[in-house]
Short mmCIF file of C-alpha atoms in Angstrom, two decimals:
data_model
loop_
_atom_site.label_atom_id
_atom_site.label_comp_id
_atom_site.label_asym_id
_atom_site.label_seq_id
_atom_site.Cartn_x
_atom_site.Cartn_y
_atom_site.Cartn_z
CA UNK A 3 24.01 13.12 -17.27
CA UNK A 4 21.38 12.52 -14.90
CA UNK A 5 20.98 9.26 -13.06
CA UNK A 6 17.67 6.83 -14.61
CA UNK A 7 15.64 5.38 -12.35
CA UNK A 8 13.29 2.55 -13.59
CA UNK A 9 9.89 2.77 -11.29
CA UNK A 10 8.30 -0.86 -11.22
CA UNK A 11 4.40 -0.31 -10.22
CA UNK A 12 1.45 -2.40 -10.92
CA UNK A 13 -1.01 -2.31 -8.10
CA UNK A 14 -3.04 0.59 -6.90
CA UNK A 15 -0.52 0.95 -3.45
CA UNK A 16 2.07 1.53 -5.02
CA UNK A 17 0.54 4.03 -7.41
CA UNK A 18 0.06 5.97 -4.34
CA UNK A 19 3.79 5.45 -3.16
CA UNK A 20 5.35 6.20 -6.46
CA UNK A 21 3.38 9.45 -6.18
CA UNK A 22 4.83 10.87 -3.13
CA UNK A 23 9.22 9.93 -4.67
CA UNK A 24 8.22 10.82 -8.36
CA UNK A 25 6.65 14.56 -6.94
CA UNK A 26 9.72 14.76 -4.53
CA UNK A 27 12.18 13.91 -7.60
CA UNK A 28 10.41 16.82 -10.19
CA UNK A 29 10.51 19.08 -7.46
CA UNK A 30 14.15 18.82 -5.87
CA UNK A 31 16.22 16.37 -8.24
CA UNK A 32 15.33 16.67 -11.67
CA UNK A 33 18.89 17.59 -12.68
CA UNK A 34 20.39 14.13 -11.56
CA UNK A 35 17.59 11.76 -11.58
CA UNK A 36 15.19 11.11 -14.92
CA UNK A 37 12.74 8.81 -13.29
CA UNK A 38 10.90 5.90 -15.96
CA UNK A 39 7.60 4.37 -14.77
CA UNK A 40 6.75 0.87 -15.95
CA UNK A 41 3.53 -0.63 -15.08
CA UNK A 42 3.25 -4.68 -15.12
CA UNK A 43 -0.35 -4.58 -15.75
CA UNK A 44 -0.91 -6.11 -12.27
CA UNK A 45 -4.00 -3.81 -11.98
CA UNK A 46 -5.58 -3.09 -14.98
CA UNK A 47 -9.17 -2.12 -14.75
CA UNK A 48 -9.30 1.84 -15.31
CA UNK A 49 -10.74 2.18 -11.59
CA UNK A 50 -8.23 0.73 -10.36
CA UNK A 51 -5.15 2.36 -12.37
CA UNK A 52 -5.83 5.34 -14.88
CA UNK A 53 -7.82 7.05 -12.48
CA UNK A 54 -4.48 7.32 -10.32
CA UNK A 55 -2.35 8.53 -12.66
CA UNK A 56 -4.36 11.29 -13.09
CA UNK A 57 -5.74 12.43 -9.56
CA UNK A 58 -1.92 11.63 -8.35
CA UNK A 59 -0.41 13.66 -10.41
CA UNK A 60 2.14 10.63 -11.73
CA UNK A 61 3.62 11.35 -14.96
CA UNK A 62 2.38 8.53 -17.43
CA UNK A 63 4.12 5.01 -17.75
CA UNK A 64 7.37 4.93 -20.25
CA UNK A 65 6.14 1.44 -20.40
CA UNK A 66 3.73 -0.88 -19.95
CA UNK A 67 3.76 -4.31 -19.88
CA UNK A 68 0.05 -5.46 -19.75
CA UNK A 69 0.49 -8.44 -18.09
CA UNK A 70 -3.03 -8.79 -16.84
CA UNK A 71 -4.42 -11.55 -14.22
CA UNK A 72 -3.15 -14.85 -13.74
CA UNK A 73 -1.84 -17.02 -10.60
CA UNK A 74 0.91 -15.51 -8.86
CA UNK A 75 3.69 -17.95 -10.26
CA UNK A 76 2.37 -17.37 -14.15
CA UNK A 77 1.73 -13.73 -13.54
CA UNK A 78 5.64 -12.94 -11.57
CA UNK A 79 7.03 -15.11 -14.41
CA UNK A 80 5.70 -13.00 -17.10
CA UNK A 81 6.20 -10.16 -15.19
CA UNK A 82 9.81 -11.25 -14.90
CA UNK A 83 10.26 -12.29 -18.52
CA UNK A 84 9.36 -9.01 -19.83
CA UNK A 85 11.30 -7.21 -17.25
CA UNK A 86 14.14 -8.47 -18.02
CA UNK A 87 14.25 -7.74 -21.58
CA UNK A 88 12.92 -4.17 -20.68
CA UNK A 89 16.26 -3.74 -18.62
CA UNK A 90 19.14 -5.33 -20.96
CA UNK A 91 17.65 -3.30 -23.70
CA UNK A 92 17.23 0.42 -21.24
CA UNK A 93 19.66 -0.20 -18.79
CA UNK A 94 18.78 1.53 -15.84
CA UNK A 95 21.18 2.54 -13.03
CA UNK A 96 18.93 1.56 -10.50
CA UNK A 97 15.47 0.18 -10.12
CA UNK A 98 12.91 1.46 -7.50
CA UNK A 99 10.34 -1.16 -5.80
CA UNK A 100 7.79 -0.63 -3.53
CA UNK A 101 5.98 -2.64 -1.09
CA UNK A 102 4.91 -6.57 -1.23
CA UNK A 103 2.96 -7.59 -4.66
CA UNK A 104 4.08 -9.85 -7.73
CA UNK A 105 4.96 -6.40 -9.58
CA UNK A 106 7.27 -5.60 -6.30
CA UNK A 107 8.85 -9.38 -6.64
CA UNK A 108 9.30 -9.47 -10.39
CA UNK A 109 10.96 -6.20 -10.77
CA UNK A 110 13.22 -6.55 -7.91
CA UNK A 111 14.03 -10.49 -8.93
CA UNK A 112 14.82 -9.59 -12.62
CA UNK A 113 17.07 -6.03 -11.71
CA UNK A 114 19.30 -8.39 -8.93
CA UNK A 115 20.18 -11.15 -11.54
CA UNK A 116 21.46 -8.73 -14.03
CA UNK A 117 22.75 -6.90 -11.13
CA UNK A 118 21.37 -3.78 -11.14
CA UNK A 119 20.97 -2.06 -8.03
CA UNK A 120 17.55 -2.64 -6.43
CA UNK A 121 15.79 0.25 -3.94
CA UNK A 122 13.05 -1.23 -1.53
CA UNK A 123 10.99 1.95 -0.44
CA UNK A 124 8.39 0.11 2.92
CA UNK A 125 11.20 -2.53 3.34
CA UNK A 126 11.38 -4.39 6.87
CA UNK A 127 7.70 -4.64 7.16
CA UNK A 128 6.39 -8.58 8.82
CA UNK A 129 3.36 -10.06 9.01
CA UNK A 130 5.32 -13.24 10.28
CA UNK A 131 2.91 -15.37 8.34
CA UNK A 132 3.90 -16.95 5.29
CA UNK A 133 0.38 -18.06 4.44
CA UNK A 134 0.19 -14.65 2.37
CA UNK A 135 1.82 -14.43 -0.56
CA UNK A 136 2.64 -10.59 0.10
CA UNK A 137 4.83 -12.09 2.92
CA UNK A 138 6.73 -14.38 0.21
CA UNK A 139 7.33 -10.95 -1.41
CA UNK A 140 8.47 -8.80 1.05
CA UNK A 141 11.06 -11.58 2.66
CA UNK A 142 12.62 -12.11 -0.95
CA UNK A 143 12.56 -8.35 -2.05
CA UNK A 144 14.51 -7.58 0.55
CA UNK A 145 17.23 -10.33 0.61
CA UNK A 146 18.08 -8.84 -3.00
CA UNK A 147 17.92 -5.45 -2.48
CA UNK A 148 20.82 -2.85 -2.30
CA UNK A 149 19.06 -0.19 -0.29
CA UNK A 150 16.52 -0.89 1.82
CA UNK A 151 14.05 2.38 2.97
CA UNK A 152 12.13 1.25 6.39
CA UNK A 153 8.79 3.43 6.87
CA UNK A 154 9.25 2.33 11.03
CA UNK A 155 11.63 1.56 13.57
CA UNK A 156 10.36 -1.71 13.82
CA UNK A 157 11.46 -2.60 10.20
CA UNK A 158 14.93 -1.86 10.83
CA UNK A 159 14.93 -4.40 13.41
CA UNK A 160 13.12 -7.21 11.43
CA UNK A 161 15.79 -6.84 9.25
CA UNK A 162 18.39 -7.02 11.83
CA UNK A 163 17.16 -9.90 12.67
CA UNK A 164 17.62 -11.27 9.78
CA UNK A 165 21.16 -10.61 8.96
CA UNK A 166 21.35 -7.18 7.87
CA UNK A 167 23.83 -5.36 9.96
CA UNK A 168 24.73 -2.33 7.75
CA UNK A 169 22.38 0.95 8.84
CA UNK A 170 25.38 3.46 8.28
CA UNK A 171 26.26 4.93 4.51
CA UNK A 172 29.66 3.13 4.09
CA UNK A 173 30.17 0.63 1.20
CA UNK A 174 26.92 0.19 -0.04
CA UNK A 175 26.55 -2.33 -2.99
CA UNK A 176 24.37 -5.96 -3.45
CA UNK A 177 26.64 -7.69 -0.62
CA UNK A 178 27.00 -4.86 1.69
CA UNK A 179 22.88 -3.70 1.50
CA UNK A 180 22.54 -0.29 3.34
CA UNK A 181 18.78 -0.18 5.42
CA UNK A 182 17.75 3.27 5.93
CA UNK A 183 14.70 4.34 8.76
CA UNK A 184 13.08 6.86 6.43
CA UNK A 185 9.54 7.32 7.92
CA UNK A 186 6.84 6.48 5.49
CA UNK A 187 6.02 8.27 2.10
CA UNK A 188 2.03 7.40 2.70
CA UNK A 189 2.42 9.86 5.48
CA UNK A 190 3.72 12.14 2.57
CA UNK A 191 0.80 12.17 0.72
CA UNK A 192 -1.14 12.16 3.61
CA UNK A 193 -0.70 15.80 4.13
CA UNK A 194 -0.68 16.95 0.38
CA UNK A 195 -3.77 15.41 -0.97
CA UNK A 196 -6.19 16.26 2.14
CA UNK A 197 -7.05 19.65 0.65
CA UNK A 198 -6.68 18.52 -2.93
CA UNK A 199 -9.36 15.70 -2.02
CA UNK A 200 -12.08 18.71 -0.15
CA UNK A 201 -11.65 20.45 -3.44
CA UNK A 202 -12.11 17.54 -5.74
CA UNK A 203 -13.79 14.84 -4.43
CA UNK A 204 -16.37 16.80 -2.03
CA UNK A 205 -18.93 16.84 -5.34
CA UNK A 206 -18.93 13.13 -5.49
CA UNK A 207 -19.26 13.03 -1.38
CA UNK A 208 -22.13 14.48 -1.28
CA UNK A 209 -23.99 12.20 -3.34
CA UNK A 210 -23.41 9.33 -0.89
CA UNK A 211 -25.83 10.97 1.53
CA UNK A 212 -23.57 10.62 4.45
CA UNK A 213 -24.01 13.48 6.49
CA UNK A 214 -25.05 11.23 9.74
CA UNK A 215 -22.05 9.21 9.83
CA UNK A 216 -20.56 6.28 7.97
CA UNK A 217 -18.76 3.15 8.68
CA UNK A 218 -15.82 2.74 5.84
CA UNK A 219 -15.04 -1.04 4.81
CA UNK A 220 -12.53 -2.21 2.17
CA UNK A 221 -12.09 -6.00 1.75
CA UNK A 222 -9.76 -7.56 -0.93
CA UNK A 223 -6.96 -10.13 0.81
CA UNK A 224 -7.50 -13.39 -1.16
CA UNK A 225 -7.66 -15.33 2.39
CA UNK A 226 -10.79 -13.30 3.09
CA UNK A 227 -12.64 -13.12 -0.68
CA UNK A 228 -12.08 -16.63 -2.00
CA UNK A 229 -13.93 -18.61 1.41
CA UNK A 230 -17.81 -17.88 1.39
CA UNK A 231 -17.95 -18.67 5.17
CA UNK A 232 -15.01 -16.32 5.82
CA UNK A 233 -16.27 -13.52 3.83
CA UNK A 234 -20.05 -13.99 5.19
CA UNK A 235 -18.89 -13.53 8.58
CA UNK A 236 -16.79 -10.54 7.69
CA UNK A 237 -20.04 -9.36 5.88
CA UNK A 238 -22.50 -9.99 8.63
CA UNK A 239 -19.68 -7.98 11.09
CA UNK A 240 -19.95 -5.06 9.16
CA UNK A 241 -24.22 -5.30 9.56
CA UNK A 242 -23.79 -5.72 12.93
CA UNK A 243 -21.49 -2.88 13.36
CA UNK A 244 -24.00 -0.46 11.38
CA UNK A 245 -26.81 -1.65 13.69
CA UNK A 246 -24.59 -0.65 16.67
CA UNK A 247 -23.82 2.70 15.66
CA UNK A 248 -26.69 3.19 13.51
CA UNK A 249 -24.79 4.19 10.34
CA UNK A 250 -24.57 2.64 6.86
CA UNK A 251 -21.06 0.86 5.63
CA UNK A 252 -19.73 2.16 2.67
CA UNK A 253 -17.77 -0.66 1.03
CA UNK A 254 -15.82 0.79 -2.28
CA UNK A 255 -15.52 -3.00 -3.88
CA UNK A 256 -12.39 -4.20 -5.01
CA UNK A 257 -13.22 -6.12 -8.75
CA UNK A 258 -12.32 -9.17 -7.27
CA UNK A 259 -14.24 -9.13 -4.06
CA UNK A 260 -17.24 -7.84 -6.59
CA UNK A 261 -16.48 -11.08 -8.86
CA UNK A 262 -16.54 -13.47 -5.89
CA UNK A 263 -19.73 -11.94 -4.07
CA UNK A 264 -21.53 -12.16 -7.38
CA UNK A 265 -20.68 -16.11 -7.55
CA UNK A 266 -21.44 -16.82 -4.09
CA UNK A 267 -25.07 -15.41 -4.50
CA UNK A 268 -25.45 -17.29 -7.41
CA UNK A 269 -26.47 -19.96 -4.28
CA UNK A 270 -26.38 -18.53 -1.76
CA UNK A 271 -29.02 -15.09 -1.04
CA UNK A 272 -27.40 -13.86 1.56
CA UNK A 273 -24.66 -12.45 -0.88
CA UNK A 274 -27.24 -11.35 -3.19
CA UNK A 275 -29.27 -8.97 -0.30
CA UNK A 276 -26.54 -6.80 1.21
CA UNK A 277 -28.46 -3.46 1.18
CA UNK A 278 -31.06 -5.24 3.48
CA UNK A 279 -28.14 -5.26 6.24
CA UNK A 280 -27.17 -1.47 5.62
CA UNK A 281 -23.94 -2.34 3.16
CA UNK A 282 -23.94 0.05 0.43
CA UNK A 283 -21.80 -0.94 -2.24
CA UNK A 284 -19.86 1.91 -3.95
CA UNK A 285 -17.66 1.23 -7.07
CA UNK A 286 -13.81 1.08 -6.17
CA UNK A 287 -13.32 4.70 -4.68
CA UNK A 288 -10.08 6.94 -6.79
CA UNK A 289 -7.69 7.81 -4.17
CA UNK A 290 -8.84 11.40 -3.39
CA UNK A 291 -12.17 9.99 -2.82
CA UNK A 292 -10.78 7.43 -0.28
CA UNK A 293 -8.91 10.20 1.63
CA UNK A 294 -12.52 11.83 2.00
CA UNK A 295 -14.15 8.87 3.13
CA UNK A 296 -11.39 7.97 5.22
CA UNK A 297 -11.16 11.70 6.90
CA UNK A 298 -14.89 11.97 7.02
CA UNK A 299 -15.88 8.58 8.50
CA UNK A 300 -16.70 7.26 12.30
CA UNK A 301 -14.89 3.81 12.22
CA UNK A 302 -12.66 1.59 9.40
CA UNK A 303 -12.64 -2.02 8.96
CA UNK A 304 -10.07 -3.11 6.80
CA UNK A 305 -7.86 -5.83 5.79
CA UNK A 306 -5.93 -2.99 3.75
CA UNK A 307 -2.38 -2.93 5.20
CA UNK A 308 -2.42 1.12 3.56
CA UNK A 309 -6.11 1.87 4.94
CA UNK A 310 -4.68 0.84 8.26
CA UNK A 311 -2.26 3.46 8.11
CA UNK A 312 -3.96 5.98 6.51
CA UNK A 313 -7.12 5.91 9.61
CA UNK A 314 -4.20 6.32 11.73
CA UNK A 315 -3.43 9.74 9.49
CA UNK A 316 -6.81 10.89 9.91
CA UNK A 317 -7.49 9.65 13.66
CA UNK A 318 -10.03 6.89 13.13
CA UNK A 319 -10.51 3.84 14.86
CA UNK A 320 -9.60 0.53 13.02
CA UNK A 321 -10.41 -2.37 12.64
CA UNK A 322 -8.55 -5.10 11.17
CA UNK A 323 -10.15 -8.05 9.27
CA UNK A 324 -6.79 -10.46 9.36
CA UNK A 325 -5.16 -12.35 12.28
CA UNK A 326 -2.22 -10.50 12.06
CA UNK A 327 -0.68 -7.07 10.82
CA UNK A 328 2.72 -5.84 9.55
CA UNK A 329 1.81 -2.68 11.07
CA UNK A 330 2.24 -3.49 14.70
CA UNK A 331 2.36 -0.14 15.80
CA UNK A 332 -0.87 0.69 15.23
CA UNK A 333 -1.95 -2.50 17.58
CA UNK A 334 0.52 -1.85 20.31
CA UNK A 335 -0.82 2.15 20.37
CA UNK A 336 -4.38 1.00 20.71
CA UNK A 337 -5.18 2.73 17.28
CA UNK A 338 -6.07 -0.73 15.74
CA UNK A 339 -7.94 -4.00 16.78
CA UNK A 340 -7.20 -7.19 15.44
CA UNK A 341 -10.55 -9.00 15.24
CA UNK A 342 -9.77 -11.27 11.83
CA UNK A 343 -13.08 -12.33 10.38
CA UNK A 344 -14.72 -12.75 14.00
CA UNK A 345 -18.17 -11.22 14.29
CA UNK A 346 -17.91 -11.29 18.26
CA UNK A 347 -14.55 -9.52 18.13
CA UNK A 348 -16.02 -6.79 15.51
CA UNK A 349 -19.01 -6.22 18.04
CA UNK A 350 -16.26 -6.24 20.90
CA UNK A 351 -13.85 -3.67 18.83
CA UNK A 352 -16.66 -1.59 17.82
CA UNK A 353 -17.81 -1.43 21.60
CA UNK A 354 -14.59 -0.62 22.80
CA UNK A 355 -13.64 2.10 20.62
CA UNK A 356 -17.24 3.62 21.00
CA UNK A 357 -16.71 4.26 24.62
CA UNK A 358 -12.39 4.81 24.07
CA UNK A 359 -11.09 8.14 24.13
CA UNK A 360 -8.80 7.67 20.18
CA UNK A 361 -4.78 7.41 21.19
CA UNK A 362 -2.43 10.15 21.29
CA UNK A 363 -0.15 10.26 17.80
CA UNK A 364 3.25 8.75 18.43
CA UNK A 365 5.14 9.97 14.84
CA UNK A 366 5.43 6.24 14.01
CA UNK A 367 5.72 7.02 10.05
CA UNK A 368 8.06 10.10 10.23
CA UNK A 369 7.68 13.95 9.38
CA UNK A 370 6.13 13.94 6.18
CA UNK A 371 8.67 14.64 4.19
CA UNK A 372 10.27 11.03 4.00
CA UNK A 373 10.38 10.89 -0.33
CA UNK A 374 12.76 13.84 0.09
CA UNK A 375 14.90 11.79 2.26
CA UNK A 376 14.69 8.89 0.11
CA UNK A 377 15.46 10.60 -3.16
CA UNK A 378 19.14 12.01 -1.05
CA UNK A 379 19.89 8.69 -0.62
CA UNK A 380 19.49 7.05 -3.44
CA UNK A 381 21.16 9.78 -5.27
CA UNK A 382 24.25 9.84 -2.63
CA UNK A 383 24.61 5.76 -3.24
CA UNK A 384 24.26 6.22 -7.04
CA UNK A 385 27.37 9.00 -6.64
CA UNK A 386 29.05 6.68 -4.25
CA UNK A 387 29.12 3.89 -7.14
CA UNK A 388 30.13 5.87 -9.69
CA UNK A 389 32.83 7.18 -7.80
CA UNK A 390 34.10 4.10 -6.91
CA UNK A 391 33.60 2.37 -10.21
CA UNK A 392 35.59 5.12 -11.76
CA UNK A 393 38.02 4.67 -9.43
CA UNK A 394 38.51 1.40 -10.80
CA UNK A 395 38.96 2.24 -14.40
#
């Protein structure tokens, strides 16, 4: 009988994560891993989850729990709540997590306390500021998890750092947690979908009129949406950044940064008269038409932790609109600025990397084929406990 993995996802990251282990699991493990998708509802709007399913190839959620929007404590509870009953009644060998949102948490919270085994795939990863709630999740997601799957070196030693000791495959159960330098499964799909997305999404592409350059922006982090002054001076960076290199921004808007632009005009004009300053508003972009826009652009500004990586994929500079980044490589290679929301550190970035010859790769995220690693190892743990459990018998 093969092994069943429960897949927690709810946000459109991990969509893309879960696309790179679930392809990697049809194509080399089917016969000892059946892999279950459940989707929390986190993200619900169509743009922002069907359309993934499809372009990504995912097979469709075994269940879904259509939790919806709420604060983060009533939204993990209810996550949590449902999880829980979702796993007494299935009862998974092992449930896979990925990255830092309330779906992440919840599923990773409710598998430990019925103690079933818990996989982190981009554990390690530290912002080092608690301020963000992803932070929260990442910290506690990994203090419960079994095995732990760093996409960089530097996550292996965060964790060392604090308390994990155990990087070799001995004993590996909730006590003795085994973390695993794996490379990153973004860097997966990286590679596969770059030709997919020329073939599919070049249609829509040319549509945007774009052939004299764009500057690609993506804003979203609560911190940065939910203060007007905050998100006007990210705002009136990206104008002055399109008057610099005389190109329009092309800002795919995330619902809520759509919702909270909307009631800031409502008194304020300045929200209400964006195309005046060269920001074109596109709806939020499916994930083959990001990899275009990313591939195709001049510059990124982001406070996407995955749009940071993926301009390092396609060689683009980046900025980053937050004081700090889990993704520290990318800062230390000189691939990525940090300018927060800082319009004289956006004109300074933009000026720099204008006149900056783009950095060398360093294989920070691994060889591409990092979901094939990960699937090995969970499958060799899973063995290991059986073994051992039917030792015991």
């Amino acid at each position: 009988m093969p092994f069943t993995i429960f897949t927690i996802v709810g946000a459109r990251p991990q969509f893309i994560k879960a696309a790179a282990v679930s392809r990697a699991i049809r194509n080399l493990y089917s016969s000892d891993l059946t892999e279950f998708i459940v989707h929390t509802g986190q993200h619900y709007d169509s743009g922002m989850s069907d359309v993934f399913f499809e372009e990504l190839e995912i097979p469709k959620p075994a269940f879904h729990l259509h939790v919806g929007s709420a604060s983060h404590g009533a939204q993990t509870a209810s996550m949590m709540t449902a999880l829980e009953t979702l796993f007494l009644n299935e009862k998974p060998d092992l449930v896979l997590v990925y990255g830092d949102t309330n779906s992440t948490l919840a599923g990773a919270l409710s598998a430990s306390k019925i103690q079933i085994p818990v996989v982190h795939v981009e554990a390690g990863l530290r912002s080092f500021n608690k301020a963000m709630p992803e932070e929260i999740n990442r910290i506690l997601t990994d203090h419960v998890s079994t095995l732990l799957f760093t996409p960089t070196q530097t996550g292996v030693e965060n964790l060392k750092r604090e308390g994990f000791g155990q990087t070799e495959n001995t004993q590996v159960d909730a006590n003795h947690p085994l973390v695993v330098h794996s490379g990153d499964v973004m860097y997966d799909n990286a590679l596969y979908f770059r030709k997919l997305a020329e073939e599919k999404a070049n249609d829509w592409f040319r549509t945007l009129g774009a052939d004299n350059g764009f500057i690609l922006a993506t804003i979203h982090r609560n911190a940065n949406t939910d203060d007007p002054n905050r998100l006007k001076s990210l705002l009136t960076g990206l104008s002055n950044a399109s008057k610099y290199l005389n190109q329009p921004v092309f800002l795919p808007l995330h619902p809520r940064t759509l919702k909270m632009i909307q009631q800031f005009g409502e008194s304020d004009a300045f929200f209400t008269d964006l195309a005046s300053r060269n920001i074109r508003i596109l709806p939020p972009a499916s994930y083959l038409q990001m990899v275009l826009l990313e591939a195709r652009c001049t510059f990124i500004m982001t406070d996407s932790g995955g749009v940071q990586k993926e301009a390092y994929f396609y060689r683009k500079p980046c900025l980053v609109l937050r004081p700090e980044t889990e993704w520290v490589e990318l800062v230390q290679s000189g691939a990525a600025i940090l300018v927060d929301a800082d319009e004289k550190r956006m004109q300074e970035a933009v000026a720099f990397f204008s006149n900056q010859e783009y950095p060398a790769p360093d294989g920070f995220y691994g060889d591409g084929k990092s979901a094939e690693f990960i699937c090995g190892e969970i499958l060799q743990m899973l063995k290991s406990q059986k073994d051992s459990a039917n030792c015991g018998t």
